[in-house]
Coordinates of C-alpha atoms in Angstrom, one line a residue:
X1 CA -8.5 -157.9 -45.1
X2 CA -11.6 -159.0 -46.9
X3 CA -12.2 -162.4 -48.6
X4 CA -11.6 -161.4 -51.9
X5 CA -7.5 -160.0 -50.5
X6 CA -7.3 -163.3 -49.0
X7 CA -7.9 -165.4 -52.3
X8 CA -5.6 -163.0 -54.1
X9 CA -2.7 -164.1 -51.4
X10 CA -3.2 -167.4 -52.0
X11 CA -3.4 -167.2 -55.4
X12 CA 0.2 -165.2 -55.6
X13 CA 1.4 -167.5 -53.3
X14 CA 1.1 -170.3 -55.5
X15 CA 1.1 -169.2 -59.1
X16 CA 3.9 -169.0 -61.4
X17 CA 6.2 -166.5 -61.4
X18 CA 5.5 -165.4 -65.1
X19 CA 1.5 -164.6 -63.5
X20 CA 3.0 -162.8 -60.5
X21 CA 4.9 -160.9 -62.9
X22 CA 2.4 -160.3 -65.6
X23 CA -0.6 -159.5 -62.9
X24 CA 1.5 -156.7 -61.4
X25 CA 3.4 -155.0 -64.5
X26 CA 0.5 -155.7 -66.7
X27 CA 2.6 -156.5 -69.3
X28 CA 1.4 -160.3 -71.6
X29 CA 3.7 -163.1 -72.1
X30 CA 2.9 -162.2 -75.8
X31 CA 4.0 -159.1 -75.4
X32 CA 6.9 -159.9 -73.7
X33 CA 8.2 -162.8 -76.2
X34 CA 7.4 -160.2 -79.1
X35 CA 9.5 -157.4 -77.2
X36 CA 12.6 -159.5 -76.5
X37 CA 11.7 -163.2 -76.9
X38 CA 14.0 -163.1 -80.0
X39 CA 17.3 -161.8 -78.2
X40 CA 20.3 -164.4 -76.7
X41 CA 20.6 -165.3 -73.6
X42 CA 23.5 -163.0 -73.4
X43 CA 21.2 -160.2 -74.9
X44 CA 18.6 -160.7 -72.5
X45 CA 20.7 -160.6 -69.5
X46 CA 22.3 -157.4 -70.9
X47 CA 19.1 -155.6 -71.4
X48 CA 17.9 -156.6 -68.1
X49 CA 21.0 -155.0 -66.5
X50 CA 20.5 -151.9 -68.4
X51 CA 16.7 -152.1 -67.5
X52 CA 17.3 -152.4 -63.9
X53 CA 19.8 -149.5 -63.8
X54 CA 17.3 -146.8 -65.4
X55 CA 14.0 -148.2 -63.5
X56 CA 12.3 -149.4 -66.5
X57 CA 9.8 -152.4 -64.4
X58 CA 8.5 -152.8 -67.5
X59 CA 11.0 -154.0 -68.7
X60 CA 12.6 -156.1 -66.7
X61 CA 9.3 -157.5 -66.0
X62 CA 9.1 -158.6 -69.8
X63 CA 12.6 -159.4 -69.9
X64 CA 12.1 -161.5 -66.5
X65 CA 9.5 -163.8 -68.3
X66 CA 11.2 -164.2 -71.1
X67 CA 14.3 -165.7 -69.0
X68 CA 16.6 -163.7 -68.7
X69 CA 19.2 -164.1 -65.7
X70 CA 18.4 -162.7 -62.9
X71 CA 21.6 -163.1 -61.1
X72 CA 23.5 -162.9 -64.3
X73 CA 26.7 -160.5 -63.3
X74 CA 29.0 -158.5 -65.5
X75 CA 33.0 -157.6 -65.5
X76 CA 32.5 -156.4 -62.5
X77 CA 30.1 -158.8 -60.5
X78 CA 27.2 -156.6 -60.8
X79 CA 23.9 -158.0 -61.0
X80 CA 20.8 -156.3 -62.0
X81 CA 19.7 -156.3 -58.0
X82 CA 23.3 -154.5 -57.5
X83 CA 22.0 -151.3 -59.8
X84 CA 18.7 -151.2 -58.5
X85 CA 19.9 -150.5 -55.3
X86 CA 22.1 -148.4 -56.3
X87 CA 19.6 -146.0 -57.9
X88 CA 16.6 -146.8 -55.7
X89 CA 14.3 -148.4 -58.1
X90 CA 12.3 -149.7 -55.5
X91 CA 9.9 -151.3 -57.5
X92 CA 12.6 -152.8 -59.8
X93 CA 14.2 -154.4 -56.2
X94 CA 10.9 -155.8 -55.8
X95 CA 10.0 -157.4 -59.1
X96 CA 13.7 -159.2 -58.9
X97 CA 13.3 -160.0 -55.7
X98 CA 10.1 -162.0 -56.7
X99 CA 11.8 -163.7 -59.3
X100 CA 14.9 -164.8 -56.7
X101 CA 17.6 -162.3 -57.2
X102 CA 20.1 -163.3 -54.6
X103 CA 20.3 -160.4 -52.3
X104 CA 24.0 -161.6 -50.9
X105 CA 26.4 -161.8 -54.2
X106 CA 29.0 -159.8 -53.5
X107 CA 30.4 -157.5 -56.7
X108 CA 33.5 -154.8 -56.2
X109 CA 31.4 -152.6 -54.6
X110 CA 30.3 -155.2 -52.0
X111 CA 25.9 -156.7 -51.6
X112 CA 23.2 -154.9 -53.0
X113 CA 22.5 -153.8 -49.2
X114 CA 26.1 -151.8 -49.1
X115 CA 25.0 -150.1 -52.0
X116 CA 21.8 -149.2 -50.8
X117 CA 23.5 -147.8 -47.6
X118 CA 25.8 -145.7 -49.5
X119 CA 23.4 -144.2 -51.4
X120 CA 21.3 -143.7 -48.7
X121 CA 18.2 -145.8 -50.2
X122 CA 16.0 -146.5 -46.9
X123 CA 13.5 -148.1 -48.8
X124 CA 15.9 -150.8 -50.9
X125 CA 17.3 -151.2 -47.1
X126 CA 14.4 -152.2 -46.0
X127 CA 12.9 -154.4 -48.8
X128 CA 16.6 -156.1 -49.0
X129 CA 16.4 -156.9 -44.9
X130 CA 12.5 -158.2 -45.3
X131 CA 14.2 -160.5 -48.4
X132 CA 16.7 -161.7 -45.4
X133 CA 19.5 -159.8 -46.5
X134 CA 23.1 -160.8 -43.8
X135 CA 23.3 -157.5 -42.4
X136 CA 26.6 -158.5 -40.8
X137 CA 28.2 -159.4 -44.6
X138 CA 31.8 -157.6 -44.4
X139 CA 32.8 -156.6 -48.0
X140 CA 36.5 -155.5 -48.9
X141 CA 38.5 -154.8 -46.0
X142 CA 35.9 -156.1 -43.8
X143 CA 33.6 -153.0 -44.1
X144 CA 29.9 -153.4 -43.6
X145 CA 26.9 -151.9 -44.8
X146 CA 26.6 -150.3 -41.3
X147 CA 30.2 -149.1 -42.0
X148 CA 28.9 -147.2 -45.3
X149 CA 25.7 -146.1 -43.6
X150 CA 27.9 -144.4 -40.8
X151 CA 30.2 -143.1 -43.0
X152 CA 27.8 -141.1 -45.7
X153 CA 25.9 -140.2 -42.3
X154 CA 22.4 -142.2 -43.6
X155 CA 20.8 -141.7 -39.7
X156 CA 17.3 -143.2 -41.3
X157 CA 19.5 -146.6 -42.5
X158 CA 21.8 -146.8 -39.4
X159 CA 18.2 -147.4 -36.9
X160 CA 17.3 -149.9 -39.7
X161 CA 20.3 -151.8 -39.7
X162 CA 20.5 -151.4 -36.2
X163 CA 17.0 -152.6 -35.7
X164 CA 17.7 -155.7 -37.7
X165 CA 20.9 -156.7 -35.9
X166 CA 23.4 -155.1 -37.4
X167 CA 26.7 -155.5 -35.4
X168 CA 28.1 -151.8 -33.7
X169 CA 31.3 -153.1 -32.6
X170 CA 32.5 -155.0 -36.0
X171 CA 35.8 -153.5 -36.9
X172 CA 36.9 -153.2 -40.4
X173 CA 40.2 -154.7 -41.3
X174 CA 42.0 -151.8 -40.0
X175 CA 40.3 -152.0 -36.7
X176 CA 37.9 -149.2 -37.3
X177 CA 34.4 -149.8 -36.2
X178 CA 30.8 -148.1 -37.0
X179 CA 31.3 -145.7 -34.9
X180 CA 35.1 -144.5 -35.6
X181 CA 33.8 -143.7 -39.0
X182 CA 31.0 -141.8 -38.2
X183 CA 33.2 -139.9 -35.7
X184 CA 35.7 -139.5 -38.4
X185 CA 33.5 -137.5 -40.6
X186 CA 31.6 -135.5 -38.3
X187 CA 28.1 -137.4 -38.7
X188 CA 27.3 -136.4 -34.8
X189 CA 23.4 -137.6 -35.2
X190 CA 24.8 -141.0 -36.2
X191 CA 27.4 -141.2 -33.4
X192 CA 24.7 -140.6 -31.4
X193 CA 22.6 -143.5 -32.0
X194 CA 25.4 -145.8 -32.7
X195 CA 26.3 -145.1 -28.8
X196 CA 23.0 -145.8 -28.1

């Protein structure tokens, strides 16, 4: 790390989030307020949902500095972070990360970290446990993300959880654990490191 990557830290590090946010989209404040500065609140927080389901950083970047709601959730508890994960927009879990999406609301489907373990998303997995994601947080019926990973047979996201804690033994509300699951649908590679 040379001098110039050091002032650059600090510099992110203390600026406000509008800079972060226009330094690494490249998108202006201008541009943003002329894109979406004249929706509502409600329109905003709509759009950002939408953006954050189909990837567009852009987007959600502009729609970020103009205010919208970050952990705005619709009908069904859903927040933007919740459809990121769920399609592995990285880069979209990132920028609303940044601008303090809460990684822990829970919505039908459970945290944006169960989601991420269901679909298999290694990368949102990890970016949500660097963001201090509970890794233990049981959704309905008590199931965890580690449940979901073992279940859909994600090997890659059962080390991670694992790795960052995640409890083997926790038993769903009907007494089945990590490992029953895995068992259950045949995911032999998980069983294996689950026993580990």
């Amino acid at each position: 790390m040379d001098k110039s990557d050091v002032i650059l830290a600090v510099l992110l590090a203390h600026a406000p989030q509008r800079a972060i946010l226009e330094f690494q989209e490249g998108i202006s404040l201008k541009e943003a307020n002329h894109r979406f500065g004249h929706l509502s609140n409600e329109e905003k927080s709509a759009c950002l949902y939408d953006a954050a389901d189909e990837g567009k950083g852009e987007d959600v970047c502009g729609l970020l500095m103009v205010g919208a709601l970050v952990n705005q959730a619709n009908s069904k508890g859903r927040t933007p972070l919740h459809c990121a994960a769920q399609k592995g927009h990285a880069h979209v879990v990132t920028q609303l990360l940044q601008a303090w999406a809460l990684v822990d609301q829970v919505a039908s489907m459970g945290t944006p970290l169960h989601i991420a373990a269901h679909k298999g998303h290694a990368q949102v997995v990890s970016q949500l446990l660097q963001a201090g994601v509970l890794v233990n947080q049981a959704g309905s019926n008590g199931i965890t993300p580690l449940h979901v990973a073992a279940q859909k047979g994600h090997a890659q996201v059962v080390i991670q959880l694992l790795q960052a804690g995640a409890l083997v033994d926790q038993a769903t509300m009907k007494g089945f654990t990590p490992l029953h699951v895995a068992a259950q649908e045949g995911h032999a590679q998980v069983v294996t490191q689950l026993l580990q």
